[in-house]
Coordinates of C-alpha atoms in Angstrom, one line a residue:
Chain A
M1 CA 61.8 100.5 98.2
S2 CA 58.3 100.1 99.5
T3 CA 59.5 99.5 102.9
T4 CA 60.9 102.9 103.3
A5 CA 57.7 104.5 102.2
T6 CA 55.9 102.7 104.9
M7 CA 58.4 104.0 107.6
P8 CA 57.2 106.5 110.1
M9 CA 57.9 110.0 108.8
P10 CA 59.8 111.4 111.9
M11 CA 62.2 108.4 111.5
R12 CA 63.0 109.2 107.9
V13 CA 63.5 113.0 108.7
R14 CA 66.0 112.3 111.4
D15 CA 67.8 109.6 109.5
P16 CA 66.7 109.4 106.0
Y17 CA 69.4 107.0 104.9
R18 CA 69.3 104.9 108.0
L19 CA 73.0 105.5 108.6
G20 CA 72.7 104.9 112.3
H21 CA 71.2 101.4 111.7
G22 CA 72.6 98.0 110.9
H23 CA 76.2 98.5 111.3
G24 CA 76.3 95.9 108.6
H25 CA 75.2 93.1 110.8
E26 CA 72.0 92.3 109.2
R27 CA 70.4 92.8 105.7
Q28 CA 68.7 96.0 105.8
P29 CA 65.7 96.8 103.5
S30 CA 66.4 99.4 100.8
T31 CA 67.0 103.0 101.7
E32 CA 66.3 105.1 98.6
H33 CA 68.4 104.0 95.5
G34 CA 70.0 100.7 96.1
E35 CA 68.1 97.3 96.1
R36 CA 69.3 96.5 99.4
G37 CA 71.0 97.8 102.5
P38 CA 74.6 97.8 103.7
E39 CA 76.8 94.8 102.9
S40 CA 78.1 92.7 105.7
K41 CA 80.9 94.0 107.8
R42 CA 83.1 91.3 106.3
V43 CA 82.6 92.6 102.8
I44 CA 83.1 96.3 103.8
V45 CA 86.3 95.5 105.9
G46 CA 87.7 93.4 103.0
Y47 CA 86.9 96.1 100.5
G48 CA 88.6 98.8 102.7
F49 CA 91.7 96.7 103.0
W50 CA 91.7 96.1 99.2
I51 CA 91.7 99.9 98.8
F52 CA 94.7 100.0 101.2
L53 CA 96.6 97.3 99.4
L54 CA 96.0 99.1 96.0
S55 CA 97.4 102.3 97.5
D56 CA 100.4 100.3 98.7
I57 CA 100.9 99.0 95.3
V58 CA 100.8 102.6 93.9
M59 CA 103.6 103.5 96.4
F60 CA 105.5 100.6 95.1
S61 CA 105.0 101.9 91.6
A62 CA 106.7 105.1 92.5
L63 CA 109.7 103.0 93.7
F64 CA 109.6 101.1 90.6
A65 CA 109.7 104.2 88.5
T66 CA 112.6 105.6 90.5
Y67 CA 114.5 102.3 90.0
A68 CA 113.7 102.2 86.3
V69 CA 115.1 105.7 85.9
L70 CA 118.1 105.2 87.9
S71 CA 119.0 101.6 87.0
G72 CA 121.4 102.6 84.3
N73 CA 123.5 105.0 86.6
T74 CA 126.0 102.7 88.1
A75 CA 128.5 105.6 88.5
G76 CA 131.4 103.3 87.4
G77 CA 130.3 100.6 89.9
P78 CA 129.1 97.2 89.4
S79 CA 125.7 96.8 87.3
G80 CA 122.9 94.2 88.1
K81 CA 124.4 91.6 85.8
Q82 CA 127.6 91.4 88.0
L83 CA 125.8 91.4 91.3
F84 CA 122.6 89.4 91.0
D85 CA 122.7 85.7 91.9
L86 CA 119.6 84.1 90.0
T87 CA 119.8 81.0 91.9
N88 CA 119.2 82.8 95.2
V89 CA 116.4 84.7 93.6
A90 CA 114.8 81.4 92.3
I91 CA 114.8 79.9 95.8
E92 CA 113.4 83.2 97.1
T93 CA 110.7 83.1 94.6
A94 CA 109.8 79.5 95.4
C95 CA 109.5 80.3 99.0
L96 CA 107.0 83.2 98.5
L97 CA 105.0 81.2 96.0
F98 CA 104.6 78.1 98.3
S99 CA 104.0 80.5 101.3
S100 CA 101.2 82.1 99.3
F101 CA 99.7 78.7 98.7
T102 CA 99.8 77.5 102.3
C103 CA 98.4 80.9 103.4
G104 CA 95.4 80.0 101.0
V105 CA 95.1 76.7 102.8
A106 CA 95.2 78.4 106.2
S107 CA 92.3 80.7 105.1
I108 CA 90.3 77.7 103.9
G109 CA 91.1 75.9 107.2
A110 CA 89.9 79.0 109.1
S111 CA 86.6 79.3 107.3
R112 CA 85.9 75.6 107.7
R113 CA 86.9 75.8 111.4
Q114 CA 89.6 73.2 110.9
V115 CA 92.0 74.3 113.8
G116 CA 94.7 71.8 112.9
V117 CA 94.8 72.9 109.2
F118 CA 94.8 76.5 110.0
Y119 CA 97.8 76.3 112.6
G120 CA 99.6 73.9 110.5
A121 CA 99.4 75.9 107.2
M122 CA 100.1 79.2 109.0
A123 CA 103.1 77.7 110.6
V124 CA 104.4 76.5 107.2
T125 CA 103.8 79.9 105.7
F126 CA 105.8 81.4 108.5
V127 CA 108.8 79.2 107.8
F128 CA 108.6 79.9 104.1
G129 CA 108.4 83.7 104.7
A130 CA 111.2 83.7 107.3
V131 CA 113.5 81.7 104.8
F132 CA 112.7 84.3 102.2
V133 CA 113.6 87.2 104.6
L134 CA 116.8 85.5 105.8
L135 CA 117.9 84.9 102.1
E136 CA 117.2 88.6 101.2
A137 CA 119.1 89.7 104.4
R138 CA 122.1 87.5 103.7
E139 CA 122.2 89.0 99.9
F140 CA 122.0 92.5 101.3
A141 CA 124.7 91.8 103.8
S142 CA 127.2 90.3 101.3
L143 CA 126.6 93.4 99.0
V144 CA 127.2 95.8 101.8
L145 CA 130.4 93.8 102.8
Q146 CA 131.9 93.9 99.4
G147 CA 131.4 97.6 99.4
D148 CA 128.4 97.8 97.1
G149 CA 126.0 99.1 99.5
P150 CA 123.3 101.7 98.8
Q151 CA 125.7 104.5 98.9
R152 CA 127.8 103.2 96.0
S153 CA 125.8 104.3 93.0
A154 CA 122.3 105.7 92.2
F155 CA 121.5 102.2 90.9
L156 CA 122.2 100.5 94.1
S157 CA 120.4 103.2 96.2
A158 CA 117.2 102.6 94.1
F159 CA 117.8 98.7 94.4
F160 CA 118.0 98.8 98.1
T161 CA 115.2 101.0 98.6
L162 CA 112.8 99.0 96.3
V163 CA 113.9 95.5 97.4
G164 CA 114.3 96.6 101.0
C165 CA 110.9 98.1 101.2
H166 CA 109.3 94.7 99.9
G167 CA 111.5 92.8 102.5
L168 CA 110.2 95.2 105.3
H169 CA 106.6 94.3 104.2
V170 CA 107.3 90.8 104.4
T171 CA 108.8 91.0 107.9
C172 CA 105.9 93.0 109.1
G173 CA 103.7 90.3 107.4
L174 CA 105.5 87.7 109.5
L175 CA 104.8 89.7 112.8
W176 CA 101.1 89.9 111.7
L177 CA 101.0 86.1 110.9
L178 CA 102.1 85.3 114.5
T179 CA 99.7 87.7 116.0
M180 CA 96.9 86.1 114.0
M181 CA 97.9 82.7 115.1
A182 CA 97.9 84.0 118.8
Q183 CA 94.6 85.7 118.4
V184 CA 92.9 82.6 117.0
F185 CA 94.5 80.6 119.9
A186 CA 93.2 83.0 122.5
K187 CA 89.9 84.1 121.0
G188 CA 88.9 81.4 118.5
F189 CA 87.3 81.8 115.1
R190 CA 85.2 84.8 116.0
A191 CA 83.8 87.0 113.4
D192 CA 86.2 89.9 114.1
I193 CA 89.2 87.6 114.2
M194 CA 88.1 86.0 110.9
R195 CA 87.9 89.5 109.3
R196 CA 91.7 90.0 110.5
V197 CA 92.6 86.7 108.9
L198 CA 91.0 87.8 105.6
C199 CA 92.9 91.0 105.6
F200 CA 96.2 89.1 106.6
S201 CA 95.7 86.6 103.6
L202 CA 95.0 89.5 101.2
F203 CA 98.2 91.3 102.4
W204 CA 100.3 88.2 102.0
H205 CA 99.0 87.6 98.5
A206 CA 99.5 91.1 97.4
L207 CA 103.1 90.9 98.6
D208 CA 103.6 87.9 96.3
I209 CA 102.2 89.9 93.5
I210 CA 104.7 92.7 94.1
W211 CA 107.4 90.2 94.3
V212 CA 106.4 88.9 90.7
A213 CA 107.0 92.3 89.5
L214 CA 110.2 92.7 91.4
F215 CA 112.0 89.6 90.3
S216 CA 111.0 90.1 86.8
V217 CA 112.0 93.8 86.5
V218 CA 114.8 94.0 88.8
Y219 CA 116.5 90.6 88.8
L220 CA 115.7 88.9 85.4
I221 CA 115.8 91.9 83.2
G222 CA 118.6 93.4 85.2
A223 CA 120.7 90.5 85.1
G224 CA 120.3 90.2 81.3
Q225 CA 121.6 93.7 80.7
Chain B
M1 CA 77.3 89.5 117.4
S2 CA 76.3 87.1 114.7
D3 CA 78.9 85.6 112.5
V4 CA 77.9 86.9 109.1
T5 CA 79.3 84.8 106.3
M6 CA 79.1 85.1 102.6
D7 CA 76.7 82.1 102.3
D8 CA 74.1 84.0 104.3
H9 CA 73.7 86.5 101.4
P10 CA 73.8 84.9 98.1
K11 CA 73.1 88.2 96.3
G12 CA 75.5 90.1 98.4
D13 CA 79.0 91.5 97.3
R14 CA 82.0 89.6 97.7
A15 CA 84.9 90.7 99.8
P16 CA 88.4 90.5 97.9
G17 CA 90.1 87.3 98.9
D18 CA 86.8 85.8 100.1
E19 CA 85.6 82.6 98.4
H20 CA 82.4 80.6 98.1
I21 CA 83.7 77.3 99.4
E22 CA 80.7 75.4 98.8
S23 CA 80.3 76.5 95.2
E24 CA 81.5 74.5 92.3
E25 CA 83.2 77.5 90.7
P26 CA 86.7 76.8 89.4
G27 CA 89.3 78.7 91.2
E28 CA 87.6 78.1 94.8
G29 CA 88.7 75.7 97.5
Y30 CA 92.0 73.6 97.7
A31 CA 91.6 72.8 93.9
G32 CA 91.7 76.5 93.1
Y33 CA 94.9 77.2 95.0
L34 CA 96.4 74.0 93.6
V35 CA 95.7 75.3 90.1
G36 CA 97.0 78.8 91.0
L37 CA 100.2 77.5 92.5
G38 CA 100.7 75.3 89.4
L39 CA 100.2 78.0 86.9
A40 CA 102.4 80.4 89.0
V41 CA 105.2 77.8 89.2
L42 CA 105.1 77.2 85.4
L43 CA 105.2 80.9 84.6
T44 CA 108.0 81.6 86.9
M45 CA 109.9 78.8 85.5
V46 CA 109.3 79.9 81.9
S47 CA 110.4 83.4 83.0
F48 CA 113.7 82.2 84.6
F49 CA 114.4 80.0 81.6
V50 CA 113.7 82.8 79.2
A51 CA 116.1 85.1 81.0
G52 CA 119.0 82.8 80.8
T53 CA 118.5 81.3 77.3
S54 CA 120.1 82.1 73.9
L55 CA 117.3 80.3 72.2
V56 CA 115.2 83.6 72.0
W57 CA 116.2 86.7 70.0
G58 CA 117.9 88.7 72.6
P59 CA 116.1 92.2 72.5
S60 CA 112.8 90.4 72.8
I61 CA 113.7 88.8 76.3
P62 CA 112.7 91.8 78.5
I63 CA 109.3 92.0 76.7
A64 CA 108.7 88.3 77.1
I65 CA 109.6 88.4 80.8
A66 CA 107.2 91.5 81.3
V67 CA 104.3 89.6 79.4
L68 CA 104.9 86.5 81.6
A69 CA 105.0 88.7 84.8
V70 CA 101.7 90.3 83.9
A71 CA 100.3 86.9 83.2
Q72 CA 101.5 85.6 86.6
M73 CA 100.0 88.6 88.4
G74 CA 96.6 87.8 86.6
V75 CA 96.9 84.1 88.0
H76 CA 97.5 85.5 91.4
L77 CA 94.6 87.8 91.3
V78 CA 92.2 85.2 90.1
F79 CA 93.2 82.1 92.2
F80 CA 94.7 83.5 95.2
L81 CA 92.9 86.9 95.7
H82 CA 89.7 85.6 94.1
I83 CA 89.0 88.8 92.1
T84 CA 86.5 87.6 89.6
S85 CA 84.5 89.0 86.8
G86 CA 81.2 88.1 88.5
P87 CA 78.6 90.8 89.5
D88 CA 79.4 90.4 93.1
S89 CA 83.0 91.5 92.6
T90 CA 82.3 94.5 90.6
N91 CA 83.5 97.0 93.1
N92 CA 86.8 95.0 93.6
V93 CA 87.4 95.1 89.8
M94 CA 86.6 98.8 89.6
A95 CA 89.1 99.7 92.4
L96 CA 91.7 97.5 90.8
A97 CA 91.3 99.2 87.5
F98 CA 91.8 102.5 89.1
G99 CA 94.9 101.4 90.9
V100 CA 96.2 99.9 87.6
L101 CA 95.5 103.3 85.8
I102 CA 97.5 105.1 88.5
V103 CA 100.4 102.7 88.4
F104 CA 100.6 103.1 84.5
L105 CA 100.4 106.9 84.8
L106 CA 103.1 107.0 87.4
I107 CA 105.6 104.6 85.9
G108 CA 104.9 105.5 82.3
G109 CA 104.9 109.3 83.1
S110 CA 108.0 109.1 85.0
L111 CA 110.0 107.3 82.4
Y112 CA 108.6 109.4 79.7
I113 CA 109.6 112.7 81.3
M114 CA 112.9 111.5 82.6
T115 CA 114.1 110.2 79.2
H116 CA 113.1 113.6 77.5
M117 CA 114.9 115.5 80.2
D118 CA 118.0 113.2 79.9
Q119 CA 118.0 113.9 76.2
N120 CA 117.7 117.6 76.6
M121 CA 120.4 117.8 79.3
L122 CA 124.0 118.9 78.5
P123 CA 126.6 116.1 78.8
M124 CA 127.9 115.9 82.3
D125 CA 131.4 117.1 81.5
Q126 CA 129.9 120.3 79.9
I127 CA 127.9 121.0 83.2
M128 CA 131.0 120.6 85.2
Q129 CA 132.7 123.2 82.8
M130 CA 129.8 125.7 83.4
Q131 CA 129.9 125.3 87.2
R132 CA 133.6 126.4 87.3

């Protein structure tokens, strides 16, 4: 705080909170109220992406609410108990769990600048994620082929919307994963690339959290009723 | 551009998902991810077991699954996303708390309103009668 008092007056008048300075790259002396200046850009980017992830989770909660309201309305069609194959769901869950673990290994490899660990763990993450998407696509295809597609009942519309939205997120995550491997290959572990790797791993772990809610509410509770 | 890492600013905030690799905190580094994976696998297996078992009183099964799911989400948040209770993570926890509030309002409110509307509606065959 004492540092601002000693600053030349015209400087403080034009930019009293020093907004045009620093850009988060260096620790700034205090402005007026805080004990220090802006955080590093990594922290700011990570926090911003965290806010986005929470808003994404809020969107999923709307889909969950829709599913919960409509899950009983099968319109004379099959219910979850007749449709869900829990073995398939268990394999999908295992895939996402292990891919979350290998994604964590990849982020450790990146922060320790271990190229082999990073590429290896990212590749394993991609394989697990791809197996998950393929299993889900196969489940959807078999449902549609036996006439239980999204237009069959309100329950199935909500089911396809909710689970499909998560599958779409995982598919986008797979594309992002390949992009990150390519960017690290082309540009190395630069600070901006490292921020993107941080955001990607946040995204991937958040998808796993949503899947936990999904297999519990939709598949496990749905198959029991 | 200098590569600013967490360790340059021991007093700074922490980005969600960031970890202090050098520190001795439980939940950091390979060991942290391994513990998280172990707990998550355990909770998942208990979940799947409870869903198919007849050992537990039937009506309690959905509640048990929900509790296990919340526990597993907590494990993921702590060991994978590194959301901690430390002072460097306060902003992340506050944002999370707000998100959870909105999620509860949205799901709880929707279910509350829709069940009450459902109870106040005429049965479907009577609605059909009125529309003739």
